[in-house]
Short mmCIF file of C-alpha atoms in Angstrom, two decimals:
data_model
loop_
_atom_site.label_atom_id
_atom_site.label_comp_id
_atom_site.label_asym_id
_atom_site.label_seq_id
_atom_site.Cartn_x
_atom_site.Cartn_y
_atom_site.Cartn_z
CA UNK A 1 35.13 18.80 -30.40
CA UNK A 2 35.40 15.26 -28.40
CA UNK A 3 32.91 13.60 -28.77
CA UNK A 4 32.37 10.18 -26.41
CA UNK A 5 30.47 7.16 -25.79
CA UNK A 6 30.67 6.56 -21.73
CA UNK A 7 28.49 3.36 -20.30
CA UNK A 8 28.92 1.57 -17.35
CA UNK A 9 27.42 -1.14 -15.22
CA UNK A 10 26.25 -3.61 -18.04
CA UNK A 11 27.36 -6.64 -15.61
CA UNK A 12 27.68 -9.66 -18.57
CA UNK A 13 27.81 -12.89 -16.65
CA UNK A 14 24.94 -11.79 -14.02
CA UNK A 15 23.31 -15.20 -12.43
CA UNK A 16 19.76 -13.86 -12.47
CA UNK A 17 18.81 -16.67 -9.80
CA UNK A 18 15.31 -15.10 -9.40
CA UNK A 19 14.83 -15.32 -13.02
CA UNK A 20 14.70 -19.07 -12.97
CA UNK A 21 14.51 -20.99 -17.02
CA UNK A 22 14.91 -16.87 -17.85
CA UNK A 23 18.12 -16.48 -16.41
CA UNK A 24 19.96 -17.61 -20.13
CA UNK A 25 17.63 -15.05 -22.15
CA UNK A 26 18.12 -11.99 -20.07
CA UNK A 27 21.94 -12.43 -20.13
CA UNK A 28 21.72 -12.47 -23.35
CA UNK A 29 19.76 -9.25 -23.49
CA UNK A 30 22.22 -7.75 -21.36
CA UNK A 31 25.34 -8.57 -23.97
CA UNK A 32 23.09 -7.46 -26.97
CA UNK A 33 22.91 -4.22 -25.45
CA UNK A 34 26.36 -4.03 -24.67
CA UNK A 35 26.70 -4.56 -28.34
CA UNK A 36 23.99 -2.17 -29.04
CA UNK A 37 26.20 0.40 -27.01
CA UNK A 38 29.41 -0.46 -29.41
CA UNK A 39 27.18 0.18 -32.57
CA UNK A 40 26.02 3.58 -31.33
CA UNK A 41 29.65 4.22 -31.17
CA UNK A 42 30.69 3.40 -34.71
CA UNK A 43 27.52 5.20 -36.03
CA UNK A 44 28.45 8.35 -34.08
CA UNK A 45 32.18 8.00 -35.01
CA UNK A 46 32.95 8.89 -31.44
CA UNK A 47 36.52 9.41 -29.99
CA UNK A 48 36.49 7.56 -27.27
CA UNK A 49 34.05 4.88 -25.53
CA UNK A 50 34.44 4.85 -21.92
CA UNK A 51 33.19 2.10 -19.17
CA UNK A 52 33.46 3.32 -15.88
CA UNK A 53 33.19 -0.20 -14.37
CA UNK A 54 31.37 -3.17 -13.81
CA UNK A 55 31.80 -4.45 -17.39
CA UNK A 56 31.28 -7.87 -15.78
CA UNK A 57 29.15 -8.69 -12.82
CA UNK A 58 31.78 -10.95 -10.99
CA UNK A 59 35.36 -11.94 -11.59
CA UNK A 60 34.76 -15.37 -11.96
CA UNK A 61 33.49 -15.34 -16.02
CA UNK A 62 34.27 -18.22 -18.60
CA UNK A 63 36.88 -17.41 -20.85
CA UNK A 64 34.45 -17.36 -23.86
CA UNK A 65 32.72 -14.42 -22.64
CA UNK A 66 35.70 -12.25 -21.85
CA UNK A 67 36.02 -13.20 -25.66
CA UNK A 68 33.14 -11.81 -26.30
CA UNK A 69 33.68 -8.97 -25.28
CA UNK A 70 37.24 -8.41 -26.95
CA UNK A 71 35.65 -8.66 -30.08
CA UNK A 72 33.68 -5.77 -29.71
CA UNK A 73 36.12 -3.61 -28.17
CA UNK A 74 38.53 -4.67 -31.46
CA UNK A 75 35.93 -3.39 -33.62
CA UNK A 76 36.32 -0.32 -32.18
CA UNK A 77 39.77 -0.30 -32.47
CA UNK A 78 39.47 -1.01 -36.14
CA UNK A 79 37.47 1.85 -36.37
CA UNK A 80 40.06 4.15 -34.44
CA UNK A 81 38.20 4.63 -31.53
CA UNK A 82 39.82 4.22 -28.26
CA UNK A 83 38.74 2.57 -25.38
CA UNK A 84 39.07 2.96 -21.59
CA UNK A 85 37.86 0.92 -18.84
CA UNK A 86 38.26 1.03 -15.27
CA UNK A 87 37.20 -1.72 -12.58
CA UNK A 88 33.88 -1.55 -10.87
CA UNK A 89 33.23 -3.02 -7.12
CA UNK A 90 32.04 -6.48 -8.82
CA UNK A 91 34.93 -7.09 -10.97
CA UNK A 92 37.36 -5.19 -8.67
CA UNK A 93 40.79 -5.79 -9.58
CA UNK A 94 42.09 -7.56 -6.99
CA UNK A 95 44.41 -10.29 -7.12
CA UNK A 96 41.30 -12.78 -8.52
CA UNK A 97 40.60 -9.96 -11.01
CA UNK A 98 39.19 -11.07 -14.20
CA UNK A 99 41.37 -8.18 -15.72
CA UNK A 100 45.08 -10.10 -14.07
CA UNK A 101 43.33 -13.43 -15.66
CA UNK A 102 42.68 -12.33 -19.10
CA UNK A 103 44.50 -9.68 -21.10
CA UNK A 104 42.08 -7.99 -23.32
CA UNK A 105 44.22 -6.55 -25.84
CA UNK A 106 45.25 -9.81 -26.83
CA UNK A 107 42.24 -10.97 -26.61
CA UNK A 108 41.19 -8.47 -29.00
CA UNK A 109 44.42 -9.45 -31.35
CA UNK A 110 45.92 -5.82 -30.95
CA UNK A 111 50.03 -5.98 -30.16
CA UNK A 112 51.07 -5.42 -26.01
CA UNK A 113 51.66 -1.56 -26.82
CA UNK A 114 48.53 -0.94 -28.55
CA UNK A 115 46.64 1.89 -27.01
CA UNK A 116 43.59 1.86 -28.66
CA UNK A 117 42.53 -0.36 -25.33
CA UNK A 118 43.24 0.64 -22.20
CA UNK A 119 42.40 -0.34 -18.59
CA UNK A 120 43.41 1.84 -15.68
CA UNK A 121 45.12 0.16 -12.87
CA UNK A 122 46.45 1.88 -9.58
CA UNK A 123 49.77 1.80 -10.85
CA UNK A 124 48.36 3.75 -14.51
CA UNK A 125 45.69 5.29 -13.66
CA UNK A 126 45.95 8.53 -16.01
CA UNK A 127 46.04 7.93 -20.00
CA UNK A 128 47.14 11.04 -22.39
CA UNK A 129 45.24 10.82 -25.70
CA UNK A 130 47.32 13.10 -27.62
CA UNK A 131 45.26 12.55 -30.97
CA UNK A 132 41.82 13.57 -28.96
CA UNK A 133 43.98 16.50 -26.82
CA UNK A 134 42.63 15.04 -23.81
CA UNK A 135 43.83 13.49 -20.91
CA UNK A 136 41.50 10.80 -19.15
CA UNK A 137 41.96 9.93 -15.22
CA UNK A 138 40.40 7.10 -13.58
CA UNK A 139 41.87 6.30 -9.91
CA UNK A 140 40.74 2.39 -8.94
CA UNK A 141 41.96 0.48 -5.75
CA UNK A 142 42.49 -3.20 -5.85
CA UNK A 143 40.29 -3.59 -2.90
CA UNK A 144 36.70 -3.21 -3.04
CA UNK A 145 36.24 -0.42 -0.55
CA UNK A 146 38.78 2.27 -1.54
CA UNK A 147 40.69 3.52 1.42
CA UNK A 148 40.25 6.80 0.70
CA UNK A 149 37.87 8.83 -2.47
CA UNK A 150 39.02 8.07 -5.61
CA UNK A 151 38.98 12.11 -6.72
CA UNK A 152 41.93 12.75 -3.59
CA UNK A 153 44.39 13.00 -5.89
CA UNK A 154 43.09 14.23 -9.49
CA UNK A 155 43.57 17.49 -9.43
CA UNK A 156 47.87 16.72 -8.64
CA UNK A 157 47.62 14.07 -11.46
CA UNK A 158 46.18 16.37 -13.82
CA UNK A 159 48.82 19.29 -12.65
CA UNK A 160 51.80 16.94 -13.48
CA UNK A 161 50.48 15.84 -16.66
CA UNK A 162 50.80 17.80 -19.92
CA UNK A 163 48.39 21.00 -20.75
CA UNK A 164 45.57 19.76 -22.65
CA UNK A 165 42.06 21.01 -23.88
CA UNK A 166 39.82 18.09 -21.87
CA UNK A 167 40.35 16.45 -18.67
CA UNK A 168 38.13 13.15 -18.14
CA UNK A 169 37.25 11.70 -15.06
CA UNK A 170 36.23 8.08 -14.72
CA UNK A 171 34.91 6.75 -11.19
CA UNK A 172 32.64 4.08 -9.61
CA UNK A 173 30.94 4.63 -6.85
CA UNK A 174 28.62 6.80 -5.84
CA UNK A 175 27.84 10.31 -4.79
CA UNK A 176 27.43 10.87 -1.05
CA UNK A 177 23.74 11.39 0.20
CA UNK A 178 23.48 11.31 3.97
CA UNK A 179 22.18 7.90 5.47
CA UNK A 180 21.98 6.46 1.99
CA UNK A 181 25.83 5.69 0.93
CA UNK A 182 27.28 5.55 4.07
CA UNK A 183 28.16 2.08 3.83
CA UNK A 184 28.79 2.45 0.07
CA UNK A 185 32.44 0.90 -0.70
CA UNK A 186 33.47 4.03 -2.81
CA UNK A 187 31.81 7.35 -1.94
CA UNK A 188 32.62 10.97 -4.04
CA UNK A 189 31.30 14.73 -2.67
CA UNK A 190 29.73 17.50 -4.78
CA UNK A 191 32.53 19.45 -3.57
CA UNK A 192 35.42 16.66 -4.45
CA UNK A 193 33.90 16.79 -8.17
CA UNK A 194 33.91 20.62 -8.37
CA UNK A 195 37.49 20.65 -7.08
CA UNK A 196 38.74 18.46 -9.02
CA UNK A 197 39.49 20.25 -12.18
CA UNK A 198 37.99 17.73 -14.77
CA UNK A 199 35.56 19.17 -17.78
CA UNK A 200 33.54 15.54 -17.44
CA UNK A 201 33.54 12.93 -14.75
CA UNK A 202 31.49 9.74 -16.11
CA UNK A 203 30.40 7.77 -13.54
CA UNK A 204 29.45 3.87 -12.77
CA UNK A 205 27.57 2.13 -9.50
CA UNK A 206 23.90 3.49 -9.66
CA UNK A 207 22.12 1.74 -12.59
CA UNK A 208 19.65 4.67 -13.55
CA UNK A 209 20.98 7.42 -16.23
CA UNK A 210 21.37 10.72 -14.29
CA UNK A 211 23.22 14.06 -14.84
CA UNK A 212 24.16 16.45 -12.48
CA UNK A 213 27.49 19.44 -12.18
CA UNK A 214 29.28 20.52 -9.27
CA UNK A 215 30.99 23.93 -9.77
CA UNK A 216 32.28 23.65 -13.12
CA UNK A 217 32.27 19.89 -13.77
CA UNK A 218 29.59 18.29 -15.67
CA UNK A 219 28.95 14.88 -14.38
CA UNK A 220 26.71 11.67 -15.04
CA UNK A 221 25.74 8.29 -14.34
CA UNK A 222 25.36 6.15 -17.78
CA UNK A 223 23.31 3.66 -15.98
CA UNK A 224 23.15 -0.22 -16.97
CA UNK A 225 22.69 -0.37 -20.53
CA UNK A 226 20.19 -3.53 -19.79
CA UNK A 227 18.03 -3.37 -16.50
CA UNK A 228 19.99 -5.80 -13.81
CA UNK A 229 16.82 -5.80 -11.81
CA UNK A 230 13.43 -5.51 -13.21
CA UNK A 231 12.34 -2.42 -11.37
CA UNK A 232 14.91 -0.13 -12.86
CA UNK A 233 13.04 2.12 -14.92
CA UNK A 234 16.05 4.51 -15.88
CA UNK A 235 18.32 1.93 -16.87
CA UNK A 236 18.68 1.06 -20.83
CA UNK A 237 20.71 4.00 -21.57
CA UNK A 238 24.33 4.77 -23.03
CA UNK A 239 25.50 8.59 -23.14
CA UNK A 240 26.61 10.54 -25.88
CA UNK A 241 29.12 13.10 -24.75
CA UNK A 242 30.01 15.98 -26.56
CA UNK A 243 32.97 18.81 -24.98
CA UNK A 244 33.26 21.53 -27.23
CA UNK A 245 35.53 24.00 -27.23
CA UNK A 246 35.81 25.40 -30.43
CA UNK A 247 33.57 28.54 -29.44
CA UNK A 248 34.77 31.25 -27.14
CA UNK A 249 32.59 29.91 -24.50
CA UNK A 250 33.08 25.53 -23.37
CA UNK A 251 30.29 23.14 -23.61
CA UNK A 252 29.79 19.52 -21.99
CA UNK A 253 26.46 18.36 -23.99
CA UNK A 254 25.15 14.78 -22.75
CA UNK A 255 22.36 13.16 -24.67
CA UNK A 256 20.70 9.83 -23.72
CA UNK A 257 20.48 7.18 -26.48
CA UNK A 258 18.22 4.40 -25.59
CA UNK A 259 20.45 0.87 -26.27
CA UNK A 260 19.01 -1.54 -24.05
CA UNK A 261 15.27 -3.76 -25.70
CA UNK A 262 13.65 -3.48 -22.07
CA UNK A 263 11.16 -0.74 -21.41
CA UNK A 264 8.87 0.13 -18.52
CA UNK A 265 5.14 1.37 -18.41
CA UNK A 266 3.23 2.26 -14.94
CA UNK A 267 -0.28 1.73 -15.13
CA UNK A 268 -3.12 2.84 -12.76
CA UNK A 269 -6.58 1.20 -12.94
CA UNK A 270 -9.78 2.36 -11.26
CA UNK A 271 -11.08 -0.62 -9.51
CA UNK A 272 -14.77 1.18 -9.79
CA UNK A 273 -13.97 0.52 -13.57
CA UNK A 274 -12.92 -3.37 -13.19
CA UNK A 275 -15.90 -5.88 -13.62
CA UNK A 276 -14.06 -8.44 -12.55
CA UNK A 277 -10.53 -10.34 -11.97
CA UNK A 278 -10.76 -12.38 -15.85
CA UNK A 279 -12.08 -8.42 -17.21
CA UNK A 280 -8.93 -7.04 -15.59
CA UNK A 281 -6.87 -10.01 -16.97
CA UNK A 282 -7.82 -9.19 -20.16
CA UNK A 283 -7.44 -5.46 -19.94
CA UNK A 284 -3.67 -6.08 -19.09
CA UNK A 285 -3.12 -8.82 -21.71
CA UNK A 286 -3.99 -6.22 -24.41
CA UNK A 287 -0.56 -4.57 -23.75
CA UNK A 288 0.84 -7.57 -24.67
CA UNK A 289 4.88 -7.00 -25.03
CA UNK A 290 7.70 -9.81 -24.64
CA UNK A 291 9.84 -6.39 -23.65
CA UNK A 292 7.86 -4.93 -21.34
CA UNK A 293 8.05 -4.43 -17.68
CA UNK A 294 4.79 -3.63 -16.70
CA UNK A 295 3.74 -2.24 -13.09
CA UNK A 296 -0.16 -2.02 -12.59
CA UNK A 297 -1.39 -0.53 -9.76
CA UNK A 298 -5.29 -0.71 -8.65
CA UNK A 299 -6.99 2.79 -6.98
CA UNK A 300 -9.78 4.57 -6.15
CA UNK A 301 -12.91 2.27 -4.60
CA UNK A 302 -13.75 -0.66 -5.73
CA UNK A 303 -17.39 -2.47 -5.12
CA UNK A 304 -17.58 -5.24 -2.37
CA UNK A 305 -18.14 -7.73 -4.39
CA UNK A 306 -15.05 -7.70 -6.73
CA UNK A 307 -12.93 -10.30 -5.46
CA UNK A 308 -9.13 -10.07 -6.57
CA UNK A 309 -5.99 -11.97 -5.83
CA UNK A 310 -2.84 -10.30 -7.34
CA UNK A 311 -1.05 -13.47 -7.48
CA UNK A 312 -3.08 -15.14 -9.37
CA UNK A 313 -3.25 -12.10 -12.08
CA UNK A 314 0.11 -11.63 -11.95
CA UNK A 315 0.30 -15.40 -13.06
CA UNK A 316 -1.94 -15.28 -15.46
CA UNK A 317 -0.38 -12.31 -17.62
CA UNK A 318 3.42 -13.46 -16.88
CA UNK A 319 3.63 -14.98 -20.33
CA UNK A 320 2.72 -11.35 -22.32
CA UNK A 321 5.40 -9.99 -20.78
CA UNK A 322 8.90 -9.50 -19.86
CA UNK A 323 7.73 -9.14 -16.32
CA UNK A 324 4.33 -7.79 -14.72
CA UNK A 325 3.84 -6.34 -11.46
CA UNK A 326 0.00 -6.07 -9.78
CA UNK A 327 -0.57 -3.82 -6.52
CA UNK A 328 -3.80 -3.11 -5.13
CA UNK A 329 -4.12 0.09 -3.70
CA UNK A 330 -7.69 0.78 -3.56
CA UNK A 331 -9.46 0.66 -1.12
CA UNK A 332 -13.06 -0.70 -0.32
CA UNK A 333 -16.21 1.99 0.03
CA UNK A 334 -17.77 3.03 2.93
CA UNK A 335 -21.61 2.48 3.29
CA UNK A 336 -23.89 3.81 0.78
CA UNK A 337 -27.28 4.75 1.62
CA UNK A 338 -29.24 4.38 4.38
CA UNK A 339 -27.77 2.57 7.03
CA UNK A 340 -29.51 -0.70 8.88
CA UNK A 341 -30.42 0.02 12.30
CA UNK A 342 -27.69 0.69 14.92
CA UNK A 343 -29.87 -1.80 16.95
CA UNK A 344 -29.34 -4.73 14.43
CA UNK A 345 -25.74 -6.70 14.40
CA UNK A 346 -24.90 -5.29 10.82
CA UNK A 347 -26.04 -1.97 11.98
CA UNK A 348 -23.83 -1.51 14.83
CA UNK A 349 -20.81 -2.93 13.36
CA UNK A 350 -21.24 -1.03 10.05
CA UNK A 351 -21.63 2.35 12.72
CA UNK A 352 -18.80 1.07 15.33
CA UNK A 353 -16.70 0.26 12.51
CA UNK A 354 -16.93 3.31 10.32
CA UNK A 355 -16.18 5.97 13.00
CA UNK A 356 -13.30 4.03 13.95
CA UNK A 357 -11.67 4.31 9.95
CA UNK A 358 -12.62 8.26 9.94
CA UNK A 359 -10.71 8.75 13.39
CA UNK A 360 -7.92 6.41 11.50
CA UNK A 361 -7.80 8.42 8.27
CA UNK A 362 -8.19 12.28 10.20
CA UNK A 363 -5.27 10.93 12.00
CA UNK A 364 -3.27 10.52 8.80
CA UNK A 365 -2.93 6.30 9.71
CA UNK A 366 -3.58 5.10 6.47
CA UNK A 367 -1.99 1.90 6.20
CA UNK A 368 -4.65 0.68 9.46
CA UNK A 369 -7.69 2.50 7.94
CA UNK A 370 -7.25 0.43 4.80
CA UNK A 371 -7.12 -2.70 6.81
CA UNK A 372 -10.66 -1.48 8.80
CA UNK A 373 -11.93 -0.69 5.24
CA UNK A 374 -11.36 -4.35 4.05
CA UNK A 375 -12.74 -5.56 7.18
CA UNK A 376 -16.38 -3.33 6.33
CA UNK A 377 -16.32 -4.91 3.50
CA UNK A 378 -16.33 -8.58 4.37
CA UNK A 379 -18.21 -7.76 7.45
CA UNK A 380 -20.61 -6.17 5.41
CA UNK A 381 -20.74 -9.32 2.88
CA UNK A 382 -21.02 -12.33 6.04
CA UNK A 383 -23.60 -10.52 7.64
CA UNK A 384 -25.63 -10.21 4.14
CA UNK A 385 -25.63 -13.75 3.43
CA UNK A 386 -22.70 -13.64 0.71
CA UNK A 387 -19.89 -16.19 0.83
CA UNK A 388 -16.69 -14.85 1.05
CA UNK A 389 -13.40 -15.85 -0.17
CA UNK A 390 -10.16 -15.08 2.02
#
C-alpha cells in the first residue's frame, strides 16, 4: 500500500486587502493549517506528501516565511516521508520564481542530493521513488499559461521510465468545463486524464475538495487547506490517499481530513418569525463563533412593518464571528383582508398594483415582482399614516 498526503493551494503570504486590521490573523490561520496538514502526515505515517502548487500566493515572499515553511517540510524528512511540490500559476516558476530565489532543501538543512524534497521543474519533471515503488510525474511550464496541457506528454514519460506498481500525477490547473475555463492559464480534459496512464492525478487551482475519475484514473482537487476567500465552503481540507494493490483487484481510496479552523454554516430565517431587526440581532449573536463564516439568509413574508437594513446587522454581529453574511430574500405580503375601496387612492393602488405583481410572478419575472412587492408595502404604509424609513 502507498499511502499519501496531497494538498494544494494553501497560498502563505496572501495580502488579504479586503480583510483590513484582519489581514495578519488570517495569514496566520492559513500557515497553521498548512502545519495542521504536515501533522496529519506524521500521524498517518504517510509515504509521501504532495503539493500540487500554489504553496505560496505570489513569488515575491520574505525570506522568513520560505523558512517557515522548510521547517516543516524537514520534519517530514526526519520522519522519512518524502515530499514533492510542483509550481502553481501564483508562484509560477519563472525566472522571478520564489523556487530560483530560495533553495528549500537547504533551507530545510538536508545536503544538495537529498531526495526526501523534491520540486519538479520542466527540465525534472518525473521523480522515481524506488522505496514507495512509485513513480510521480508533474509537468510545470515556467510561464504562467502553459503552451500546451500539462498531461501531453505523461503517458511517453511514464513509458520510458522504469516498471513500477503506482504512477502519480501532479497538475495545476483545472479541468475543462465549456465557457467556464476557457481563459484558464492551464486547462486538462476528462479524456487527457483517462489516457494518461496514471493510478492518481492530485490536482491544485480550484480551492474546494472534489473527487472525480476518468476511465481508470482516480482524480481530485485537495482544495485550500484554509479558505482564501470567505465564501469557500469546501475549502479546509487535506486528502488522505491510499493505492492499494496488495489484493487481486487495485484500489485508489481518498478520504477528506478536515485541517483548516474555518467552518461555514447557511442559515435561513422566516422573516414572519423575526419581531424585529435587535430580535434578529440577537438570534444570530447566539451562534456566536470567532471561526465561523456565517451566511444568513431571510425568506418567506415578512409583516410591513418590520423594518431591516442588512448593513447595519451585518455590523452589528461582525465581532461574533469570523465573518457574517445577511441577505434578504423575503419578500413583503400581499393584502390581507378586505380590500379599501377601488374608488379610494389606497384602494386603487393596492388593486392596480397587485395585478401588476401576479402578471410579474405568472410570467416567471421574479426579480421585478419583488421590487412591486416592496413598493405595496410602503405604499401601503404612506397612505396609512405610518412613517417610513428608506
Amino acid at each position: 500500500m502507498l499511502r499519501i498526503i496531497h494538498t494544494a493551494d494553501v497560498h502563505l503570504g496572501a495580502r488579504h486587502d479586503d480583510l483590513g486590521e484582519l489581514a495578519a490573523a488570517q495569514r496566520e490561520r492559513q500557515f497553521a493549517a498548512f502545519k495542521a496538514t504536515v501533522d496529519l502526515a506524521l500521524a498517518e505515517k504517510v509515504d509521501l506528501f504532495l503539493v500540487a502548487g500554489d504553496l505560496f500566493d505570489s513569488n515575491v515572499q520574505p525570506r522568513r516565511s520560505v523558512e517557515r515553511v522548510a521547517a516543516e517540510l524537514r520534519r517530514l524528512a526526519d520522519a522519512r516521508i518524502r515530499s514533492v511540490l510542483i509550481p502553481g500559476t501564483h508562484d509560477v516558476l519563472d525566472r522571478a520564481s520564489i523556487y530560483r530565489a530560495y533553495d528549500l532543501r537547504a533551507l530545510a538543512g538536508l545536503a544538495a542530493d537529498d531526495e526526501m524534497i523534491t520540486v519538479l521543474d520542466p527540465d525534472h519533471p518525473v521523480v522515481q521513488l524506488a522505496t514507495c515503488d512509485a513513480v510521480v510525474v508533474g509537468p510545470v511550464f515556467a510561464t504562467k499559461r502553459a503552451p500546451h496541457s500539462p498531461l501531453r506528454d505523461v503517458p511517453a514519460m511514464l513509458a520510458a521510465g522504469p516498471v513500477v506498481s503506482w504512477r502519480i500525477g501532479m497538475v495545476h490547473g483545472s479541468i475543462a468545463i465549456a465557457g467556464k475555463t476557457d481563459r484558464d492559464e492551464v486547462v486538462i480534459t476528462p479524456e487527457e486524464i483517462a489516457a494518461s496512464g496514471l493510478d492518481y492525478l492530485a490536482l491544485g487551482h480550484w480551492h474546494s475538495a472534489q473527487l472525480g475519475k476518468a476511465g481508470a484514473v482516480t482524480y481530485a482537487y485537495a482544495g485550500a487547506p484554509e479558505p482564501i476567500a470567505l465564501d469557500q465552503d469546501r475549502a479546509g481540507k487535506a486528502l488522505l490517499v491510499e493505492l492499494d494493490g496488495a489484493a487481486s483487484r487495485r484500489t485508489v481510496r481518498v478520504e477528506e481530513r478536515q485541517v483548516g479552523r474555518t467552518r461555514f454554516d447557511r442559515l435561513e430565517v422566516d422573516a414572519a418569525a423575526v419581531a424585529s431587526q435587535p430580535a434578529l440581532i440577537d438570534l444570530l449573536v447566539t451562534r456566536a463563533d470567532p471561526d465561523l463564516v456565517l451566511d444568513v439568509r431571510l425568506v418567506g413574508v415578512r409583516r410591513d412593518d418590520l423594518d431591516l437594513d442588512t448593513d447595519e446587522i451585518e455590523r452589528a454581529v461582525a465581532p461574533s464571528f469570523l465573518k457574517a453574511r445577511v441577505r434578504d430574500a423575503s419578500v413583503p405580503a400581499l393584502t390581507d383582508g378586505p380590500l379599501p375601496s377601488p374608488d379610494t387612492i389606497i384602494g386603487a393602488f393596492i388593486v392596480d398594483l397587485e395585478e401588476q405583481i401576479r402578471e410579474l410572478e405568472a410570467g416567471g419575472s421574479a426579480a421585478e415582482a419583488a421590487e412591486h412587492r416592496d413598493a405595496l408595502r410602503l405604499g401601503r404604509l404612506l397612505l396609512s399614516g405610518h412613517e417610513v424609513s428608506l
